[in-house]
XYZ file of N, CA and C in Angstrom:
453
model
N -110.256 -2.265 -24.735
C -109.493 -1.053 -24.922
C -108.044 -1.437 -25.188
N -107.478 -0.893 -26.253
C -106.079 -1.141 -26.584
C -105.224 -0.021 -26.010
N -104.157 -0.429 -25.307
C -103.262 0.553 -24.678
C -101.808 0.140 -24.910
N -100.910 1.089 -24.671
C -99.473 0.832 -24.718
C -98.929 1.087 -23.315
N -98.225 0.108 -22.768
C -97.714 0.224 -21.401
C -96.477 1.135 -21.354
N -96.459 2.017 -20.367
C -95.331 2.920 -20.144
C -94.411 2.406 -19.039
N -94.838 1.353 -18.334
C -94.007 0.700 -17.330
C -94.416 -0.750 -17.233
N -93.580 -1.553 -16.619
C -93.900 -2.966 -16.437
C -95.064 -3.099 -15.461
N -96.052 -3.916 -15.833
C -97.207 -4.153 -14.979
C -97.299 -5.660 -14.744
N -97.344 -6.054 -13.468
C -97.398 -7.461 -13.116
C -98.611 -8.123 -13.763
N -98.411 -9.295 -14.327
C -99.440 -10.105 -14.981
C -100.078 -9.431 -16.195
N -99.428 -8.413 -16.771
C -99.990 -7.763 -17.944
C -98.962 -7.624 -19.063
N -97.823 -7.009 -18.768
C -96.821 -6.854 -19.820
C -95.689 -5.939 -19.409
N -94.820 -5.680 -20.366
C -93.634 -4.843 -20.132
C -93.743 -3.524 -20.865
N -92.776 -2.667 -20.626
C -92.744 -1.344 -21.254
C -92.846 -1.481 -22.771
N -93.731 -0.677 -23.366
C -93.877 -0.636 -24.816
C -94.787 -1.694 -25.397
N -95.278 -2.614 -24.594
C -96.177 -3.651 -25.097
C -97.554 -3.068 -25.394
N -98.155 -3.543 -26.490
C -99.528 -3.179 -26.805
C -100.411 -4.302 -26.232
N -101.311 -3.952 -25.335
C -102.174 -4.953 -24.715
C -103.626 -4.494 -24.785
N -104.518 -5.455 -24.693
C -105.947 -5.170 -24.659
C -106.434 -5.456 -23.241
N -107.103 -4.467 -22.650
C -107.635 -4.609 -21.296
C -109.094 -4.178 -21.287
N -109.788 -4.497 -20.218
C -111.163 -4.032 -20.081
C -111.166 -2.517 -19.894
N -112.220 -1.884 -20.347
C -112.302 -0.416 -20.324
C -112.105 0.160 -18.927
N -112.741 -0.417 -17.932
C -112.641 0.120 -16.570
C -111.233 0.046 -16.025
N -110.562 -1.079 -16.227
C -109.174 -1.241 -15.765
C -108.265 -0.251 -16.471
N -108.465 -0.087 -17.755
C -107.656 0.852 -18.509
C -107.856 2.284 -18.072
N -109.111 2.721 -18.014
C -109.420 4.119 -17.654
C -109.143 4.430 -16.202
N -109.595 3.562 -15.306
C -109.563 3.871 -13.873
C -108.235 3.560 -13.190
N -107.389 2.769 -13.810
C -106.125 2.442 -13.176
C -104.915 2.771 -14.065
N -104.830 2.112 -15.206
C -103.629 2.255 -16.031
C -103.445 3.667 -16.575
N -104.487 4.249 -17.171
C -104.371 5.598 -17.712
C -104.297 6.636 -16.606
N -105.121 6.458 -15.573
C -105.188 7.428 -14.482
C -103.850 7.586 -13.765
N -103.124 6.494 -13.560
C -101.861 6.538 -12.816
C -100.636 6.604 -13.725
N -100.850 6.856 -15.012
C -99.735 7.052 -15.932
C -98.950 5.795 -16.258
N -99.574 4.639 -16.097
C -98.898 3.381 -16.398
C -99.027 3.010 -17.870
N -99.954 3.702 -18.584
C -100.196 3.384 -19.983
C -100.783 4.597 -20.704
N -100.778 4.517 -22.044
C -101.456 5.517 -22.874
C -102.322 4.770 -23.880
N -103.327 5.448 -24.413
C -104.202 4.818 -25.413
C -103.397 4.472 -26.654
N -103.793 3.371 -27.289
C -103.089 2.944 -28.488
C -103.620 3.686 -29.700
N -102.729 4.311 -30.431
C -102.974 4.814 -31.784
C -101.621 4.909 -32.464
N -101.607 5.127 -33.751
C -100.338 5.120 -34.499
C -99.389 6.200 -34.002
N -99.927 7.375 -33.660
C -99.104 8.472 -33.164
C -98.420 8.111 -31.847
N -99.209 7.570 -30.912
C -98.649 7.163 -29.606
C -97.677 6.004 -29.753
N -97.954 5.114 -30.705
C -97.064 3.984 -30.922
C -95.679 4.461 -31.369
N -95.638 5.424 -32.277
C -94.364 5.989 -32.737
C -93.644 6.700 -31.588
N -94.414 7.424 -30.774
C -93.852 8.142 -29.629
C -93.191 7.166 -28.655
N -93.862 6.052 -28.360
C -93.335 5.063 -27.420
C -92.103 4.378 -27.991
N -92.096 4.111 -29.294
C -90.917 3.490 -29.918
C -89.699 4.398 -29.729
N -89.892 5.695 -29.902
C -88.793 6.645 -29.732
C -88.342 6.732 -28.274
N -89.289 6.663 -27.353
C -88.969 6.824 -25.927
C -88.651 5.518 -25.214
N -88.744 4.391 -25.916
C -88.603 3.100 -25.264
C -87.252 2.934 -24.558
N -86.175 3.374 -25.179
C -84.850 3.263 -24.554
C -84.787 4.088 -23.275
N -85.365 5.286 -23.326
C -85.391 6.153 -22.135
C -86.236 5.524 -21.033
N -87.395 4.970 -21.411
C -88.266 4.314 -20.434
C -87.585 3.098 -19.820
N -86.891 2.316 -20.636
C -86.171 1.144 -20.118
C -85.063 1.540 -19.161
N -84.353 2.624 -19.463
C -83.289 3.099 -18.583
C -83.860 3.535 -17.240
N -84.961 4.284 -17.298
C -85.638 4.739 -16.079
C -86.120 3.544 -15.266
N -86.698 2.548 -15.955
C -87.184 1.346 -15.293
C -86.054 0.585 -14.620
N -84.898 0.510 -15.278
C -83.735 -0.173 -14.708
C -83.248 0.519 -13.444
N -83.226 1.857 -13.458
C -82.823 2.610 -12.263
C -83.770 2.338 -11.107
N -85.066 2.366 -11.395
C -86.070 2.098 -10.357
C -85.919 0.670 -9.841
N -85.721 -0.273 -10.755
C -85.567 -1.678 -10.379
C -84.354 -1.861 -9.459
N -83.227 -1.221 -9.794
C -82.016 -1.320 -8.964
C -82.247 -0.750 -7.568
N -83.004 0.339 -7.497
C -83.333 0.929 -6.199
C -84.181 -0.042 -5.378
N -85.137 -0.694 -6.027
C -85.981 -1.657 -5.327
C -85.210 -2.912 -4.935
N -84.199 -3.285 -5.691
C -83.370 -4.437 -5.319
C -82.631 -4.149 -4.017
N -82.147 -2.919 -3.881
C -81.477 -2.520 -2.623
C -82.465 -2.578 -1.452
N -83.685 -2.085 -1.685
C -84.713 -2.129 -0.644
C -85.050 -3.569 -0.295
N -85.138 -4.439 -1.301
C -85.451 -5.853 -1.077
C -84.395 -6.513 -0.202
N -83.137 -6.165 -0.408
C -82.062 -6.748 0.409
C -82.178 -6.317 1.873
N -82.666 -5.090 2.111
C -82.882 -4.639 3.490
C -83.998 -5.426 4.168
N -85.071 -5.658 3.416
C -86.278 -6.279 3.986
C -86.158 -7.801 4.073
N -85.406 -8.406 3.161
C -85.360 -9.855 3.027
C -85.002 -10.545 4.353
N -85.829 -11.508 4.707
C -85.643 -12.345 5.906
C -85.628 -11.565 7.219
N -86.172 -10.354 7.221
C -86.320 -9.601 8.460
C -87.509 -10.185 9.219
N -87.408 -10.203 10.522
C -88.538 -10.658 11.346
C -89.065 -9.466 12.118
N -90.344 -9.137 11.874
C -90.955 -8.061 12.647
C -91.916 -8.692 13.649
N -91.936 -8.126 14.835
C -92.703 -8.716 15.934
C -93.766 -7.740 16.407
N -94.987 -8.245 16.513
C -96.104 -7.486 17.091
C -96.470 -8.112 18.416
N -96.628 -7.303 19.452
C -97.122 -7.770 20.741
C -98.545 -7.267 20.883
N -99.497 -8.197 20.886
C -100.916 -7.833 20.887
C -101.675 -8.578 21.979
N -102.743 -7.954 22.431
C -103.647 -8.644 23.352
C -104.477 -9.631 22.553
N -104.788 -10.768 23.216
C -105.579 -11.769 22.508
C -106.499 -12.495 23.467
N -107.423 -13.230 22.873
C -108.337 -14.060 23.653
C -107.586 -15.308 24.121
N -108.238 -16.113 24.950
C -107.602 -17.319 25.486
C -107.244 -18.334 24.399
N -108.011 -18.350 23.308
C -107.734 -19.311 22.230
C -106.670 -18.814 21.243
N -106.075 -17.657 21.503
C -105.004 -17.145 20.662
C -105.449 -16.202 19.563
N -106.755 -15.933 19.466
C -107.234 -14.984 18.458
C -107.034 -13.557 18.945
N -106.642 -12.703 18.042
C -106.447 -11.288 18.375
C -107.784 -10.565 18.422
N -107.810 -9.450 19.105
C -108.960 -8.558 19.050
C -108.754 -7.672 17.832
N -109.307 -8.082 16.696
C -109.038 -7.395 15.434
C -107.945 -8.146 14.698
N -107.362 -7.499 13.713
C -106.270 -8.144 12.974
C -105.198 -7.106 12.639
N -104.076 -7.590 12.192
C -102.971 -6.698 11.822
C -103.104 -6.377 10.341
N -103.074 -5.108 10.028
C -103.270 -4.623 8.660
C -101.933 -4.265 8.013
N -101.878 -4.228 6.691
C -100.644 -3.869 5.984
C -100.054 -2.514 6.391
N -100.889 -1.556 6.743
C -100.373 -0.241 7.160
C -99.538 -0.377 8.429
N -99.986 -1.180 9.393
C -99.212 -1.414 10.619
C -97.880 -2.079 10.290
N -97.915 -3.003 9.345
C -96.698 -3.728 8.951
C -95.695 -2.762 8.311
N -96.170 -1.912 7.404
C -95.256 -0.966 6.747
C -94.660 0.015 7.744
N -95.452 0.448 8.721
C -94.927 1.358 9.741
C -93.808 0.692 10.546
N -93.983 -0.575 10.901
C -92.948 -1.285 11.661
C -91.703 -1.540 10.822
N -91.893 -1.830 9.539
C -90.740 -2.021 8.641
C -89.945 -0.725 8.514
N -90.660 0.396 8.393
C -89.979 1.691 8.298
C -89.141 1.960 9.554
N -89.685 1.607 10.716
C -88.946 1.793 11.969
C -87.743 0.871 12.054
N -87.923 -0.375 11.619
C -86.877 -1.376 11.815
C -85.735 -1.273 10.811
N -86.044 -1.140 9.520
C -84.993 -1.151 8.498
C -84.956 0.111 7.635
N -85.795 1.084 7.947
C -85.836 2.354 7.227
C -86.078 2.151 5.725
N -86.996 1.239 5.384
C -87.365 0.994 3.995
C -88.758 1.566 3.762
N -88.878 2.350 2.707
C -90.136 3.017 2.404
C -90.953 2.182 1.429
N -91.969 1.486 1.940
C -92.860 0.704 1.089
C -94.289 1.108 1.386
N -95.182 0.833 0.447
C -96.585 1.176 0.665
C -97.358 -0.078 1.052
N -98.474 0.095 1.763
C -99.275 -1.064 2.183
C -99.772 -1.909 1.016
N -99.978 -1.304 -0.142
C -100.470 -2.055 -1.290
C -99.424 -3.018 -1.862
N -98.169 -2.867 -1.482
C -97.114 -3.749 -1.968
C -97.003 -5.027 -1.139
N -97.674 -5.076 0.004
C -97.589 -6.248 0.878
C -98.688 -7.241 0.522
N -98.286 -8.504 0.334
C -99.236 -9.563 0.017
C -99.265 -10.536 1.187
N -100.452 -10.698 1.776
C -100.642 -11.636 2.887
C -101.497 -12.791 2.403
N -101.039 -14.010 2.616
C -101.791 -15.191 2.170
C -102.972 -15.487 3.097
N -102.841 -15.084 4.374
C -103.904 -15.313 5.358
C -104.108 -14.044 6.177
N -105.246 -13.956 6.843
C -105.479 -12.835 7.750
C -104.596 -13.011 8.980
N -104.042 -11.918 9.454
C -103.189 -11.960 10.641
C -104.031 -11.672 11.866
N -104.772 -12.691 12.310
C -105.655 -12.493 13.452
C -105.469 -13.547 14.549
N -104.333 -14.255 14.526
C -104.009 -15.238 15.562
C -102.540 -15.136 15.912
N -102.207 -15.620 17.112
C -100.823 -15.682 17.560
C -100.056 -16.659 16.665
N -98.822 -16.302 16.287
C -98.017 -17.201 15.479
C -97.060 -16.475 14.566
N -96.416 -17.240 13.692
C -95.486 -16.675 12.712
C -96.080 -16.815 11.312
N -95.911 -15.787 10.514
C -96.465 -15.751 9.165
C -95.406 -15.260 8.195
N -95.478 -15.728 6.978
C -94.584 -15.256 5.931
C -95.378 -14.271 5.054
N -94.775 -13.121 4.781
C -95.409 -12.118 3.933
C -94.525 -11.838 2.733
N -95.141 -11.464 1.642
C -94.432 -11.145 0.402
C -94.565 -9.658 0.138
N -93.480 -9.053 -0.333
C -93.513 -7.641 -0.734
C -93.209 -7.565 -2.223
N -94.172 -7.053 -2.998
C -93.972 -6.826 -4.428
C -93.481 -5.400 -4.617
N -92.190 -5.224 -4.704
C -91.610 -3.887 -4.833
C -91.677 -3.386 -6.271
N -91.561 -4.287 -7.221
C -91.500 -3.950 -8.644
C -92.024 -5.176 -9.373
N -92.370 -5.037 -10.633
C -92.890 -6.207 -11.358
C -91.857 -7.334 -11.438
N -90.571 -7.008 -11.271
C -89.521 -8.015 -11.334
C -88.792 -8.224 -10.016
N -89.191 -7.496 -8.962
C -88.497 -7.581 -7.672
C -89.511 -7.925 -6.587
N -89.261 -9.052 -5.926
C -90.147 -9.532 -4.869
C -89.269 -10.082 -3.737
N -89.726 -9.911 -2.510
C -88.976 -10.447 -1.387
C -89.955 -10.907 -0.309
N -89.451 -11.665 0.657
C -90.294 -12.135 1.747
C -89.700 -11.736 3.089
N -90.555 -11.712 4.081
C -90.108 -11.472 5.442
C -91.082 -12.172 6.392
N -90.681 -12.270 7.655
C -91.457 -12.992 8.671
C -92.171 -11.997 9.583
N -93.449 -12.293 9.839
C -94.223 -11.510 10.802
C -94.526 -12.442 11.967
N -94.124 -12.045 13.163
C -94.359 -12.853 14.353
C -95.312 -12.078 15.262
N -96.349 -12.749 15.704
C -97.326 -12.127 16.594
C -97.253 -12.827 17.943
N -96.910 -12.056 18.979
C -96.788 -12.581 20.335
C -97.916 -12.041 21.195
N -98.168 -12.771 22.287
C -99.211 -12.381 23.238
C -98.631 -11.450 24.288
N -99.383 -10.396 24.586
C -98.991 -9.499 25.686
C -99.406 -10.174 26.989
N -98.539 -10.128 27.972
C -98.862 -10.683 29.284
C -99.955 -9.840 29.941
N -101.003 -10.492 30.424
C -102.099 -9.787 31.100
C -101.660 -9.284 32.454
N -102.300 -8.205 32.902
C -101.966 -7.618 34.207
C -102.516 -8.421 35.335
C-alpha cells in the first residue's frame, strides 16, 4: 500500500514522504490514527500545498516535547515493592505505573506506549528506561526498585 505521511513516523519517514507499507499497518494504524493518507495524485498535490503548514505544526509539537524531555531527563523514580527472598517482585512494574509516578513527580504528561523498557522490571535494582516523546525527541530516566521492609 502506498501512502503519504502526514507526520514523522519513527523508522518509516518524515512529513510528506511517499512510502510503501503492508496493508494491515497502513489501514489499521497509519490511516486510522491520521498519521498518513492514501497515495494518489490528488492527495500528493494536497500534501505539497500543506507541507509548510504540517512542518510548522510538527516543529511546535517537537518544541513542546523537548521541554517535556528536559523535565524527565535523568529523573530517578523509586518504587517500593514487596518481593521474595531472592529479590524477585510479586508481579512486575508496568509502563502505566511508571507514567503515573512521572506525572506525580515532574508533572509531565506521557503515555505508557512512549516508554521503552529493555528488560522486564521484576527484580530489585536500578534500570534505565527510554521515553520516545517524538520521532526526533528521546530521553532517558532511572527507575529504582526498592524492597519494602517486612512486618
